[in-house]
């Protein structure tokens, strides 16, 4: 009997460690740094812009110990990583969209291969923090219209438009909007110790977009402050 139980335990552990499949997705509205080329011919091209998955499940939860680059790159990449400011796709942080005189923003994330899970969004105010960091992104976790900070995607494939509430009174000449798609189709151990689908380590995708926010009733930008914007038509 002990041998039988041990065999089952080992099988479950192996399932948790090695059985996973790959979803794919990217933020298109506003366009993430790897996707800007789809709307701006001057931007560097990344045909794999739906694969900012932290180096892949095995890399993220293997040698990288669960860590991910700020904007979806392999954590082990030398900094600045490809999708970070100063990197191959992050570059100088071209502002792709301005949200002006609005309390909410509609964000479009395209899922090209669905593996359930949820979407979440964070905002980093570079005017305040000066550089991207997890601390910066952690300050503003954006809420959806229903007050939650997670949007469960179900079995949807294609563009998912969601409305998020912008931080009250926040204006920024340069903010970074980060989308995170956390898949939910891997089997793992939940916080209560029970194994279930969607618990434990899951594949993650991140997209970062450079935006500007002009809060309602705040001073409008002057013409000299206006920069090129690549606003997608999706």
mmCIF file with all atom_site columns, C-alpha atoms in Angstrom:
data_model
loop_
_atom_site.group_PDB
_atom_site.id
_atom_site.type_symbol
_atom_site.label_atom_id
_atom_site.label_alt_id
_atom_site.label_comp_id
_atom_site.label_asym_id
_atom_site.label_entity_id
_atom_site.label_seq_id
_atom_site.pdbx_PDB_ins_code
_atom_site.Cartn_x
_atom_site.Cartn_y
_atom_site.Cartn_z
_atom_site.occupancy
_atom_site.B_iso_or_equiv
_atom_site.pdbx_formal_charge
_atom_site.auth_seq_id
_atom_site.auth_comp_id
_atom_site.auth_asym_id
_atom_site.auth_atom_id
_atom_site.pdbx_PDB_model_num
ATOM 1   C CA . UNK A 1 1   ? 0.000   0.000  0.000   1.00 0.00 ? 1   UNK A CA 1
ATOM 2   C CA . UNK A 1 2   ? 2.829   2.419  0.864   1.00 0.00 ? 2   UNK A CA 1
ATOM 3   C CA . UNK A 1 3   ? 4.460   1.708  -2.506  1.00 0.00 ? 3   UNK A CA 1
ATOM 4   C CA . UNK A 1 4   ? 1.166   2.401  -4.277  1.00 0.00 ? 4   UNK A CA 1
ATOM 5   C CA . UNK A 1 5   ? 0.683   5.741  -2.488  1.00 0.00 ? 5   UNK A CA 1
ATOM 6   C CA . UNK A 1 6   ? 4.276   6.768  -3.162  1.00 0.00 ? 6   UNK A CA 1
ATOM 7   C CA . UNK A 1 7   ? 3.868   5.943  -6.830  1.00 0.00 ? 7   UNK A CA 1
ATOM 8   C CA . UNK A 1 8   ? 0.785   8.159  -7.077  1.00 0.00 ? 8   UNK A CA 1
ATOM 9   C CA . UNK A 1 9   ? 2.558   10.980 -5.221  1.00 0.00 ? 9   UNK A CA 1
ATOM 10  C CA . UNK A 1 10  ? 5.531   10.855 -7.572  1.00 0.00 ? 10  UNK A CA 1
ATOM 11  C CA . UNK A 1 11  ? 3.227   10.812 -10.592 1.00 0.00 ? 11  UNK A CA 1
ATOM 12  C CA . UNK A 1 12  ? 1.367   13.894 -9.340  1.00 0.00 ? 12  UNK A CA 1
ATOM 13  C CA . UNK A 1 13  ? 4.625   15.748 -8.658  1.00 0.00 ? 13  UNK A CA 1
ATOM 14  C CA . UNK A 1 14  ? 5.878   14.924 -12.134 1.00 0.00 ? 14  UNK A CA 1
ATOM 15  C CA . UNK A 1 15  ? 2.600   16.154 -13.609 1.00 0.00 ? 15  UNK A CA 1
ATOM 16  C CA . UNK A 1 16  ? 2.936   19.436 -11.742 1.00 0.00 ? 16  UNK A CA 1
ATOM 17  C CA . UNK A 1 17  ? 6.538   19.913 -12.827 1.00 0.00 ? 17  UNK A CA 1
ATOM 18  C CA . UNK A 1 18  ? 6.490   18.937 -16.479 1.00 0.00 ? 18  UNK A CA 1
ATOM 19  C CA . UNK A 1 19  ? 2.959   18.935 -17.838 1.00 0.00 ? 19  UNK A CA 1
ATOM 20  C CA . UNK A 1 20  ? 2.113   22.296 -19.294 1.00 0.00 ? 20  UNK A CA 1
ATOM 21  C CA . UNK A 1 21  ? 1.097   23.759 -22.604 1.00 0.00 ? 21  UNK A CA 1
ATOM 22  C CA . UNK A 1 22  ? 1.749   27.115 -24.137 1.00 0.00 ? 22  UNK A CA 1
ATOM 23  C CA . UNK A 1 23  ? -0.765  29.903 -24.629 1.00 0.00 ? 23  UNK A CA 1
ATOM 24  C CA . UNK A 1 24  ? 0.009   33.056 -26.580 1.00 0.00 ? 24  UNK A CA 1
ATOM 25  C CA . UNK A 1 25  ? -1.121  36.666 -26.433 1.00 0.00 ? 25  UNK A CA 1
ATOM 26  C CA . UNK A 1 26  ? -0.173  40.343 -26.604 1.00 0.00 ? 26  UNK A CA 1
ATOM 27  C CA . UNK A 1 27  ? -1.564  43.806 -25.891 1.00 0.00 ? 27  UNK A CA 1
ATOM 28  C CA . UNK A 1 28  ? -2.592  45.616 -29.074 1.00 0.00 ? 28  UNK A CA 1
ATOM 29  C CA . UNK A 1 29  ? -4.546  48.614 -27.810 1.00 0.00 ? 29  UNK A CA 1
ATOM 30  C CA . UNK A 1 30  ? -2.495  50.464 -26.827 1.00 0.00 ? 30  UNK A CA 1
ATOM 31  C CA . UNK A 1 31  ? 0.175   48.461 -28.656 1.00 0.00 ? 31  UNK A CA 1
ATOM 32  C CA . UNK A 1 32  ? 2.885   46.889 -26.543 1.00 0.00 ? 32  UNK A CA 1
ATOM 33  C CA . UNK A 1 33  ? 6.489   47.653 -27.384 1.00 0.00 ? 33  UNK A CA 1
ATOM 34  C CA . UNK A 1 34  ? 6.947   44.385 -29.290 1.00 0.00 ? 34  UNK A CA 1
ATOM 35  C CA . UNK A 1 35  ? 3.742   45.046 -31.253 1.00 0.00 ? 35  UNK A CA 1
ATOM 36  C CA . UNK A 1 36  ? 4.259   48.713 -32.151 1.00 0.00 ? 36  UNK A CA 1
ATOM 37  C CA . UNK A 1 37  ? 5.564   47.726 -35.583 1.00 0.00 ? 37  UNK A CA 1
ATOM 38  C CA . UNK A 1 38  ? 2.052   46.569 -36.503 1.00 0.00 ? 38  UNK A CA 1
ATOM 39  C CA . UNK A 1 39  ? 0.938   50.222 -36.451 1.00 0.00 ? 39  UNK A CA 1
ATOM 40  C CA . UNK A 1 40  ? 4.199   52.117 -36.975 1.00 0.00 ? 40  UNK A CA 1
ATOM 41  C CA . UNK A 1 41  ? 6.526   51.116 -39.826 1.00 0.00 ? 41  UNK A CA 1
ATOM 42  C CA . UNK A 1 42  ? 9.487   52.812 -38.134 1.00 0.00 ? 42  UNK A CA 1
ATOM 43  C CA . UNK A 1 43  ? 9.343   50.486 -35.125 1.00 0.00 ? 43  UNK A CA 1
ATOM 44  C CA . UNK A 1 44  ? 11.571  47.387 -34.852 1.00 0.00 ? 44  UNK A CA 1
ATOM 45  C CA . UNK A 1 45  ? 9.769   44.244 -35.986 1.00 0.00 ? 45  UNK A CA 1
ATOM 46  C CA . UNK A 1 46  ? 9.065   41.333 -33.667 1.00 0.00 ? 46  UNK A CA 1
ATOM 47  C CA . UNK A 1 47  ? 7.092   38.634 -35.455 1.00 0.00 ? 47  UNK A CA 1
ATOM 48  C CA . UNK A 1 48  ? 6.913   36.735 -32.164 1.00 0.00 ? 48  UNK A CA 1
ATOM 49  C CA . UNK A 1 49  ? 5.304   39.564 -30.235 1.00 0.00 ? 49  UNK A CA 1
ATOM 50  C CA . UNK A 1 50  ? 2.772   37.125 -28.770 1.00 0.00 ? 50  UNK A CA 1
ATOM 51  C CA . UNK A 1 51  ? 5.562   35.173 -27.063 1.00 0.00 ? 51  UNK A CA 1
ATOM 52  C CA . UNK A 1 52  ? 6.719   37.511 -24.301 1.00 0.00 ? 52  UNK A CA 1
ATOM 53  C CA . UNK A 1 53  ? 6.347   34.610 -21.880 1.00 0.00 ? 53  UNK A CA 1
ATOM 54  C CA . UNK A 1 54  ? 9.234   35.170 -19.487 1.00 0.00 ? 54  UNK A CA 1
ATOM 55  C CA . UNK A 1 55  ? 11.521  32.861 -21.436 1.00 0.00 ? 55  UNK A CA 1
ATOM 56  C CA . UNK A 1 56  ? 9.015   30.016 -21.334 1.00 0.00 ? 56  UNK A CA 1
ATOM 57  C CA . UNK A 1 57  ? 7.530   28.006 -18.482 1.00 0.00 ? 57  UNK A CA 1
ATOM 58  C CA . UNK A 1 58  ? 10.543  25.751 -18.047 1.00 0.00 ? 58  UNK A CA 1
ATOM 59  C CA . UNK A 1 59  ? 12.975  28.678 -17.959 1.00 0.00 ? 59  UNK A CA 1
ATOM 60  C CA . UNK A 1 60  ? 10.860  30.882 -15.703 1.00 0.00 ? 60  UNK A CA 1
ATOM 61  C CA . UNK A 1 61  ? 10.195  28.232 -13.064 1.00 0.00 ? 61  UNK A CA 1
ATOM 62  C CA . UNK A 1 62  ? 13.462  26.373 -13.580 1.00 0.00 ? 62  UNK A CA 1
ATOM 63  C CA . UNK A 1 63  ? 16.743  28.302 -13.598 1.00 0.00 ? 63  UNK A CA 1
ATOM 64  C CA . UNK A 1 64  ? 15.020  31.686 -13.059 1.00 0.00 ? 64  UNK A CA 1
ATOM 65  C CA . UNK A 1 65  ? 13.214  30.552 -9.920  1.00 0.00 ? 65  UNK A CA 1
ATOM 66  C CA . UNK A 1 66  ? 9.835   31.958 -10.993 1.00 0.00 ? 66  UNK A CA 1
ATOM 67  C CA . UNK A 1 67  ? 11.168  35.387 -11.939 1.00 0.00 ? 67  UNK A CA 1
ATOM 68  C CA . UNK A 1 68  ? 10.231  37.234 -15.119 1.00 0.00 ? 68  UNK A CA 1
ATOM 69  C CA . UNK A 1 69  ? 11.575  40.327 -16.844 1.00 0.00 ? 69  UNK A CA 1
ATOM 70  C CA . UNK A 1 70  ? 9.590   43.498 -16.190 1.00 0.00 ? 70  UNK A CA 1
ATOM 71  C CA . UNK A 1 71  ? 7.924   43.338 -19.612 1.00 0.00 ? 71  UNK A CA 1
ATOM 72  C CA . UNK A 1 72  ? 7.893   39.616 -20.356 1.00 0.00 ? 72  UNK A CA 1
ATOM 73  C CA . UNK A 1 73  ? 11.507  38.892 -21.267 1.00 0.00 ? 73  UNK A CA 1
ATOM 74  C CA . UNK A 1 74  ? 13.636  36.055 -19.926 1.00 0.00 ? 74  UNK A CA 1
ATOM 75  C CA . UNK A 1 75  ? 14.746  37.303 -16.503 1.00 0.00 ? 75  UNK A CA 1
ATOM 76  C CA . UNK A 1 76  ? 18.287  36.105 -17.227 1.00 0.00 ? 76  UNK A CA 1
ATOM 77  C CA . UNK A 1 77  ? 18.693  38.514 -20.163 1.00 0.00 ? 77  UNK A CA 1
ATOM 78  C CA . UNK A 1 78  ? 21.207  41.295 -19.532 1.00 0.00 ? 78  UNK A CA 1
ATOM 79  C CA . UNK A 1 79  ? 19.533  44.607 -18.740 1.00 0.00 ? 79  UNK A CA 1
ATOM 80  C CA . UNK A 1 80  ? 18.017  46.507 -20.313 1.00 0.00 ? 80  UNK A CA 1
ATOM 81  C CA . UNK A 1 81  ? 16.095  43.494 -21.599 1.00 0.00 ? 81  UNK A CA 1
ATOM 82  C CA . UNK A 1 82  ? 14.567  43.565 -25.091 1.00 0.00 ? 82  UNK A CA 1
ATOM 83  C CA . UNK A 1 83  ? 11.157  44.931 -24.059 1.00 0.00 ? 83  UNK A CA 1
ATOM 84  C CA . UNK A 1 84  ? 12.393  47.346 -21.422 1.00 0.00 ? 84  UNK A CA 1
ATOM 85  C CA . UNK A 1 85  ? 13.335  50.987 -21.892 1.00 0.00 ? 85  UNK A CA 1
ATOM 86  C CA . UNK A 1 86  ? 16.670  51.092 -23.668 1.00 0.00 ? 86  UNK A CA 1
ATOM 87  C CA . UNK A 1 87  ? 16.188  47.582 -25.031 1.00 0.00 ? 87  UNK A CA 1
ATOM 88  C CA . UNK A 1 88  ? 15.665  46.350 -28.588 1.00 0.00 ? 88  UNK A CA 1
ATOM 89  C CA . UNK A 1 89  ? 11.909  46.993 -28.591 1.00 0.00 ? 89  UNK A CA 1
ATOM 90  C CA . UNK A 1 90  ? 11.589  49.328 -25.601 1.00 0.00 ? 90  UNK A CA 1
ATOM 91  C CA . UNK A 1 91  ? 13.942  51.875 -27.117 1.00 0.00 ? 91  UNK A CA 1
ATOM 92  C CA . UNK A 1 92  ? 13.241  55.436 -26.031 1.00 0.00 ? 92  UNK A CA 1
ATOM 93  C CA . UNK A 1 93  ? 9.700   54.635 -24.953 1.00 0.00 ? 93  UNK A CA 1
ATOM 94  C CA . UNK A 1 94  ? 7.658   56.085 -27.818 1.00 0.00 ? 94  UNK A CA 1
ATOM 95  C CA . UNK A 1 95  ? 4.280   57.256 -26.517 1.00 0.00 ? 95  UNK A CA 1
ATOM 96  C CA . UNK A 1 96  ? 1.663   55.243 -28.401 1.00 0.00 ? 96  UNK A CA 1
ATOM 97  C CA . UNK A 1 97  ? -1.537  56.630 -26.891 1.00 0.00 ? 97  UNK A CA 1
ATOM 98  C CA . UNK A 1 98  ? -2.780  59.471 -24.713 1.00 0.00 ? 98  UNK A CA 1
ATOM 99  C CA . UNK A 1 99  ? -5.736  59.003 -22.379 1.00 0.00 ? 99  UNK A CA 1
ATOM 100 C CA . UNK A 1 100 ? -7.132  62.490 -21.890 1.00 0.00 ? 100 UNK A CA 1
ATOM 101 C CA . UNK A 1 101 ? -10.057 63.794 -19.819 1.00 0.00 ? 101 UNK A CA 1
ATOM 102 C CA . UNK A 1 102 ? -11.254 60.306 -18.967 1.00 0.00 ? 102 UNK A CA 1
ATOM 103 C CA . UNK A 1 103 ? -11.622 58.286 -15.803 1.00 0.00 ? 103 UNK A CA 1
ATOM 104 C CA . UNK A 1 104 ? -11.383 54.965 -17.598 1.00 0.00 ? 104 UNK A CA 1
ATOM 105 C CA . UNK A 1 105 ? -9.442  53.323 -20.408 1.00 0.00 ? 105 UNK A CA 1
ATOM 106 C CA . UNK A 1 106 ? -10.376 50.542 -22.806 1.00 0.00 ? 106 UNK A CA 1
ATOM 107 C CA . UNK A 1 107 ? -7.511  48.101 -23.253 1.00 0.00 ? 107 UNK A CA 1
ATOM 108 C CA . UNK A 1 108 ? -7.370  45.476 -25.989 1.00 0.00 ? 108 UNK A CA 1
ATOM 109 C CA . UNK A 1 109 ? -5.440  42.244 -25.428 1.00 0.00 ? 109 UNK A CA 1
ATOM 110 C CA . UNK A 1 110 ? -5.348  39.602 -28.146 1.00 0.00 ? 110 UNK A CA 1
ATOM 111 C CA . UNK A 1 111 ? -5.192  35.932 -27.200 1.00 0.00 ? 111 UNK A CA 1
ATOM 112 C CA . UNK A 1 112 ? -3.955  33.805 -30.077 1.00 0.00 ? 112 UNK A CA 1
ATOM 113 C CA . UNK A 1 113 ? -3.878  30.505 -28.163 1.00 0.00 ? 113 UNK A CA 1
ATOM 114 C CA . UNK A 1 114 ? -6.182  30.255 -25.160 1.00 0.00 ? 114 UNK A CA 1
ATOM 115 C CA . UNK A 1 115 ? -5.294  28.435 -21.984 1.00 0.00 ? 115 UNK A CA 1
ATOM 116 C CA . UNK A 1 116 ? -7.882  29.967 -19.670 1.00 0.00 ? 116 UNK A CA 1
ATOM 117 C CA . UNK A 1 117 ? -6.566  32.110 -16.829 1.00 0.00 ? 117 UNK A CA 1
ATOM 118 C CA . UNK A 1 118 ? -6.913  35.853 -16.357 1.00 0.00 ? 118 UNK A CA 1
ATOM 119 C CA . UNK A 1 119 ? -5.738  39.297 -17.413 1.00 0.00 ? 119 UNK A CA 1
ATOM 120 C CA . UNK A 1 120 ? -4.450  41.987 -15.074 1.00 0.00 ? 120 UNK A CA 1
ATOM 121 C CA . UNK A 1 121 ? -3.025  45.470 -15.632 1.00 0.00 ? 121 UNK A CA 1
ATOM 122 C CA . UNK A 1 122 ? -0.530  47.633 -13.766 1.00 0.00 ? 122 UNK A CA 1
ATOM 123 C CA . UNK A 1 123 ? 0.719   51.163 -14.299 1.00 0.00 ? 123 UNK A CA 1
ATOM 124 C CA . UNK A 1 124 ? 4.197   52.568 -13.679 1.00 0.00 ? 124 UNK A CA 1
ATOM 125 C CA . UNK A 1 125 ? 4.476   56.365 -13.434 1.00 0.00 ? 125 UNK A CA 1
ATOM 126 C CA . UNK A 1 126 ? 7.931   57.227 -14.728 1.00 0.00 ? 126 UNK A CA 1
ATOM 127 C CA . UNK A 1 127 ? 7.427   60.884 -13.834 1.00 0.00 ? 127 UNK A CA 1
ATOM 128 C CA . UNK A 1 128 ? 7.557   59.756 -10.206 1.00 0.00 ? 128 UNK A CA 1
ATOM 129 C CA . UNK A 1 129 ? 9.829   56.693 -10.225 1.00 0.00 ? 129 UNK A CA 1
ATOM 130 C CA . UNK A 1 130 ? 12.142  57.742 -13.096 1.00 0.00 ? 130 UNK A CA 1
ATOM 131 C CA . UNK A 1 131 ? 12.742  54.105 -14.116 1.00 0.00 ? 131 UNK A CA 1
ATOM 132 C CA . UNK A 1 132 ? 10.781  50.901 -14.534 1.00 0.00 ? 132 UNK A CA 1
ATOM 133 C CA . UNK A 1 133 ? 10.736  48.531 -11.575 1.00 0.00 ? 133 UNK A CA 1
ATOM 134 C CA . UNK A 1 134 ? 8.413   46.041 -9.926  1.00 0.00 ? 134 UNK A CA 1
ATOM 135 C CA . UNK A 1 135 ? 7.983   48.595 -7.143  1.00 0.00 ? 135 UNK A CA 1
ATOM 136 C CA . UNK A 1 136 ? 6.798   51.145 -9.692  1.00 0.00 ? 136 UNK A CA 1
ATOM 137 C CA . UNK A 1 137 ? 4.304   48.746 -11.286 1.00 0.00 ? 137 UNK A CA 1
ATOM 138 C CA . UNK A 1 138 ? 3.059   47.608 -7.877  1.00 0.00 ? 138 UNK A CA 1
ATOM 139 C CA . UNK A 1 139 ? 1.896   51.105 -6.919  1.00 0.00 ? 139 UNK A CA 1
ATOM 140 C CA . UNK A 1 140 ? -1.000  51.085 -9.394  1.00 0.00 ? 140 UNK A CA 1
ATOM 141 C CA . UNK A 1 141 ? -2.908  47.853 -9.902  1.00 0.00 ? 141 UNK A CA 1
ATOM 142 C CA . UNK A 1 142 ? -5.757  48.869 -12.188 1.00 0.00 ? 142 UNK A CA 1
ATOM 143 C CA . UNK A 1 143 ? -9.288  47.806 -11.355 1.00 0.00 ? 143 UNK A CA 1
ATOM 144 C CA . UNK A 1 144 ? -11.872 46.636 -13.850 1.00 0.00 ? 144 UNK A CA 1
ATOM 145 C CA . UNK A 1 145 ? -15.350 48.133 -14.038 1.00 0.00 ? 145 UNK A CA 1
ATOM 146 C CA . UNK A 1 146 ? -16.675 45.574 -11.528 1.00 0.00 ? 146 UNK A CA 1
ATOM 147 C CA . UNK A 1 147 ? -14.030 46.513 -8.959  1.00 0.00 ? 147 UNK A CA 1
ATOM 148 C CA . UNK A 1 148 ? -11.904 43.390 -9.373  1.00 0.00 ? 148 UNK A CA 1
ATOM 149 C CA . UNK A 1 149 ? -8.259  43.329 -10.437 1.00 0.00 ? 149 UNK A CA 1
ATOM 150 C CA . UNK A 1 150 ? -8.531  40.167 -12.541 1.00 0.00 ? 150 UNK A CA 1
ATOM 151 C CA . UNK A 1 151 ? -10.493 39.508 -15.719 1.00 0.00 ? 151 UNK A CA 1
ATOM 152 C CA . UNK A 1 152 ? -11.055 35.809 -16.388 1.00 0.00 ? 152 UNK A CA 1
ATOM 153 C CA . UNK A 1 153 ? -10.852 35.102 -20.100 1.00 0.00 ? 153 UNK A CA 1
ATOM 154 C CA . UNK A 1 154 ? -12.708 31.778 -20.198 1.00 0.00 ? 154 UNK A CA 1
ATOM 155 C CA . UNK A 1 155 ? -12.241 30.105 -23.569 1.00 0.00 ? 155 UNK A CA 1
ATOM 156 C CA . UNK A 1 156 ? -12.057 33.320 -25.604 1.00 0.00 ? 156 UNK A CA 1
ATOM 157 C CA . UNK A 1 157 ? -9.679  33.513 -28.551 1.00 0.00 ? 157 UNK A CA 1
ATOM 158 C CA . UNK A 1 158 ? -9.110  36.852 -30.259 1.00 0.00 ? 158 UNK A CA 1
ATOM 159 C CA . UNK A 1 159 ? -9.195  40.461 -29.083 1.00 0.00 ? 159 UNK A CA 1
ATOM 160 C CA . UNK A 1 160 ? -10.534 41.036 -25.578 1.00 0.00 ? 160 UNK A CA 1
ATOM 161 C CA . UNK A 1 161 ? -11.501 44.638 -24.813 1.00 0.00 ? 161 UNK A CA 1
ATOM 162 C CA . UNK A 1 162 ? -11.814 45.470 -21.134 1.00 0.00 ? 162 UNK A CA 1
ATOM 163 C CA . UNK A 1 163 ? -12.420 48.745 -19.328 1.00 0.00 ? 163 UNK A CA 1
ATOM 164 C CA . UNK A 1 164 ? -10.135 49.686 -16.452 1.00 0.00 ? 164 UNK A CA 1
ATOM 165 C CA . UNK A 1 165 ? -10.388 52.578 -14.011 1.00 0.00 ? 165 UNK A CA 1
ATOM 166 C CA . UNK A 1 166 ? -7.450  54.987 -14.153 1.00 0.00 ? 166 UNK A CA 1
ATOM 167 C CA . UNK A 1 167 ? -5.885  56.154 -10.860 1.00 0.00 ? 167 UNK A CA 1
ATOM 168 C CA . UNK A 1 168 ? -7.799  59.142 -9.527  1.00 0.00 ? 168 UNK A CA 1
ATOM 169 C CA . UNK A 1 169 ? -6.142  62.454 -10.347 1.00 0.00 ? 169 UNK A CA 1
ATOM 170 C CA . UNK A 1 170 ? -3.088  60.890 -11.974 1.00 0.00 ? 170 UNK A CA 1
ATOM 171 C CA . UNK A 1 171 ? -1.496  62.734 -14.876 1.00 0.00 ? 171 UNK A CA 1
ATOM 172 C CA . UNK A 1 172 ? 1.795   61.575 -16.338 1.00 0.00 ? 172 UNK A CA 1
ATOM 173 C CA . UNK A 1 173 ? 3.837   62.605 -19.343 1.00 0.00 ? 173 UNK A CA 1
ATOM 174 C CA . UNK A 1 174 ? 5.229   59.080 -19.452 1.00 0.00 ? 174 UNK A CA 1
ATOM 175 C CA . UNK A 1 175 ? 3.561   56.094 -17.847 1.00 0.00 ? 175 UNK A CA 1
ATOM 176 C CA . UNK A 1 176 ? 4.089   52.436 -18.698 1.00 0.00 ? 176 UNK A CA 1
ATOM 177 C CA . UNK A 1 177 ? 0.986   50.278 -18.921 1.00 0.00 ? 177 UNK A CA 1
ATOM 178 C CA . UNK A 1 178 ? 1.722   46.593 -18.316 1.00 0.00 ? 178 UNK A CA 1
ATOM 179 C CA . UNK A 1 179 ? -0.609  43.773 -19.258 1.00 0.00 ? 179 UNK A CA 1
ATOM 180 C CA . UNK A 1 180 ? -0.165  40.349 -17.686 1.00 0.00 ? 180 UNK A CA 1
ATOM 181 C CA . UNK A 1 181 ? -1.908  37.264 -19.017 1.00 0.00 ? 181 UNK A CA 1
ATOM 182 C CA . UNK A 1 182 ? -1.638  34.448 -16.489 1.00 0.00 ? 182 UNK A CA 1
ATOM 183 C CA . UNK A 1 183 ? -2.713  31.121 -17.961 1.00 0.00 ? 183 UNK A CA 1
ATOM 184 C CA . UNK A 1 184 ? -4.802  28.720 -15.892 1.00 0.00 ? 184 UNK A CA 1
ATOM 185 C CA . UNK A 1 185 ? -4.621  25.283 -17.463 1.00 0.00 ? 185 UNK A CA 1
ATOM 186 C CA . UNK A 1 186 ? -1.745  23.728 -15.513 1.00 0.00 ? 186 UNK A CA 1
ATOM 187 C CA . UNK A 1 187 ? -2.359  21.379 -12.627 1.00 0.00 ? 187 UNK A CA 1
ATOM 188 C CA . UNK A 1 188 ? -0.792  22.430 -9.338  1.00 0.00 ? 188 UNK A CA 1
ATOM 189 C CA . UNK A 1 189 ? -1.198  22.589 -5.577  1.00 0.00 ? 189 UNK A CA 1
ATOM 190 C CA . UNK A 1 190 ? -3.552  25.285 -4.265  1.00 0.00 ? 190 UNK A CA 1
ATOM 191 C CA . UNK A 1 191 ? -2.970  27.357 -1.128  1.00 0.00 ? 191 UNK A CA 1
ATOM 192 C CA . UNK A 1 192 ? -5.163  24.951 0.845   1.00 0.00 ? 192 UNK A CA 1
ATOM 193 C CA . UNK A 1 193 ? -2.918  22.038 -0.106  1.00 0.00 ? 193 UNK A CA 1
ATOM 194 C CA . UNK A 1 194 ? -5.364  20.507 -2.577  1.00 0.00 ? 194 UNK A CA 1
ATOM 195 C CA . UNK A 1 195 ? -4.312  19.867 -6.168  1.00 0.00 ? 195 UNK A CA 1
ATOM 196 C CA . UNK A 1 196 ? -6.444  21.471 -8.883  1.00 0.00 ? 196 UNK A CA 1
ATOM 197 C CA . UNK A 1 197 ? -6.346  22.891 -12.384 1.00 0.00 ? 197 UNK A CA 1
ATOM 198 C CA . UNK A 1 198 ? -5.201  26.500 -12.378 1.00 0.00 ? 198 UNK A CA 1
ATOM 199 C CA . UNK A 1 199 ? -3.269  26.297 -9.110  1.00 0.00 ? 199 UNK A CA 1
ATOM 200 C CA . UNK A 1 200 ? 0.483   26.442 -8.697  1.00 0.00 ? 200 UNK A CA 1
ATOM 201 C CA . UNK A 1 201 ? 2.895   27.733 -11.300 1.00 0.00 ? 201 UNK A CA 1
ATOM 202 C CA . UNK A 1 202 ? 1.292   29.001 -14.495 1.00 0.00 ? 202 UNK A CA 1
ATOM 203 C CA . UNK A 1 203 ? 2.622   30.334 -17.782 1.00 0.00 ? 203 UNK A CA 1
ATOM 204 C CA . UNK A 1 204 ? 2.713   34.146 -17.926 1.00 0.00 ? 204 UNK A CA 1
ATOM 205 C CA . UNK A 1 205 ? 2.772   36.724 -20.717 1.00 0.00 ? 205 UNK A CA 1
ATOM 206 C CA . UNK A 1 206 ? 3.572   40.404 -20.260 1.00 0.00 ? 206 UNK A CA 1
ATOM 207 C CA . UNK A 1 207 ? 3.261   43.397 -22.602 1.00 0.00 ? 207 UNK A CA 1
ATOM 208 C CA . UNK A 1 208 ? 4.372   46.957 -21.841 1.00 0.00 ? 208 UNK A CA 1
ATOM 209 C CA . UNK A 1 209 ? 3.104   50.068 -23.641 1.00 0.00 ? 209 UNK A CA 1
ATOM 210 C CA . UNK A 1 210 ? 4.260   53.663 -23.256 1.00 0.00 ? 210 UNK A CA 1
ATOM 211 C CA . UNK A 1 211 ? 1.347   56.023 -22.672 1.00 0.00 ? 211 UNK A CA 1
ATOM 212 C CA . UNK A 1 212 ? 0.476   59.499 -21.428 1.00 0.00 ? 212 UNK A CA 1
ATOM 213 C CA . UNK A 1 213 ? -2.402  60.314 -19.089 1.00 0.00 ? 213 UNK A CA 1
ATOM 214 C CA . UNK A 1 214 ? -4.030  63.737 -18.785 1.00 0.00 ? 214 UNK A CA 1
ATOM 215 C CA . UNK A 1 215 ? -6.465  63.596 -15.892 1.00 0.00 ? 215 UNK A CA 1
ATOM 216 C CA . UNK A 1 216 ? -9.806  65.413 -16.093 1.00 0.00 ? 216 UNK A CA 1
ATOM 217 C CA . UNK A 1 217 ? -9.547  69.093 -15.096 1.00 0.00 ? 217 UNK A CA 1
ATOM 218 C CA . UNK A 1 218 ? -5.750  69.049 -15.307 1.00 0.00 ? 218 UNK A CA 1
ATOM 219 C CA . UNK A 1 219 ? -3.613  71.304 -17.489 1.00 0.00 ? 219 UNK A CA 1
ATOM 220 C CA . UNK A 1 220 ? -3.649  70.284 -21.150 1.00 0.00 ? 220 UNK A CA 1
ATOM 221 C CA . UNK A 1 221 ? -0.447  69.550 -23.038 1.00 0.00 ? 221 UNK A CA 1
ATOM 222 C CA . UNK A 1 222 ? 1.054   72.333 -25.078 1.00 0.00 ? 222 UNK A CA 1
ATOM 223 C CA . UNK A 1 223 ? 1.843   71.785 -28.742 1.00 0.00 ? 223 UNK A CA 1
ATOM 224 C CA . UNK A 1 224 ? 5.560   71.515 -27.905 1.00 0.00 ? 224 UNK A CA 1
ATOM 225 C CA . UNK A 1 225 ? 4.843   68.586 -25.583 1.00 0.00 ? 225 UNK A CA 1
ATOM 226 C CA . UNK A 1 226 ? 3.022   66.563 -28.204 1.00 0.00 ? 226 UNK A CA 1
ATOM 227 C CA . UNK A 1 227 ? 4.925   63.583 -29.622 1.00 0.00 ? 227 UNK A CA 1
ATOM 228 C CA . UNK A 1 228 ? 4.228   61.023 -32.322 1.00 0.00 ? 228 UNK A CA 1
ATOM 229 C CA . UNK A 1 229 ? 1.560   58.541 -31.372 1.00 0.00 ? 229 UNK A CA 1
ATOM 230 C CA . UNK A 1 230 ? 0.883   55.178 -32.965 1.00 0.00 ? 230 UNK A CA 1
ATOM 231 C CA . UNK A 1 231 ? -2.775  54.614 -32.175 1.00 0.00 ? 231 UNK A CA 1
ATOM 232 C CA . UNK A 1 232 ? -3.940  51.170 -33.337 1.00 0.00 ? 232 UNK A CA 1
ATOM 233 C CA . UNK A 1 233 ? -7.121  50.567 -35.276 1.00 0.00 ? 233 UNK A CA 1
ATOM 234 C CA . UNK A 1 234 ? -8.289  47.219 -33.896 1.00 0.00 ? 234 UNK A CA 1
#
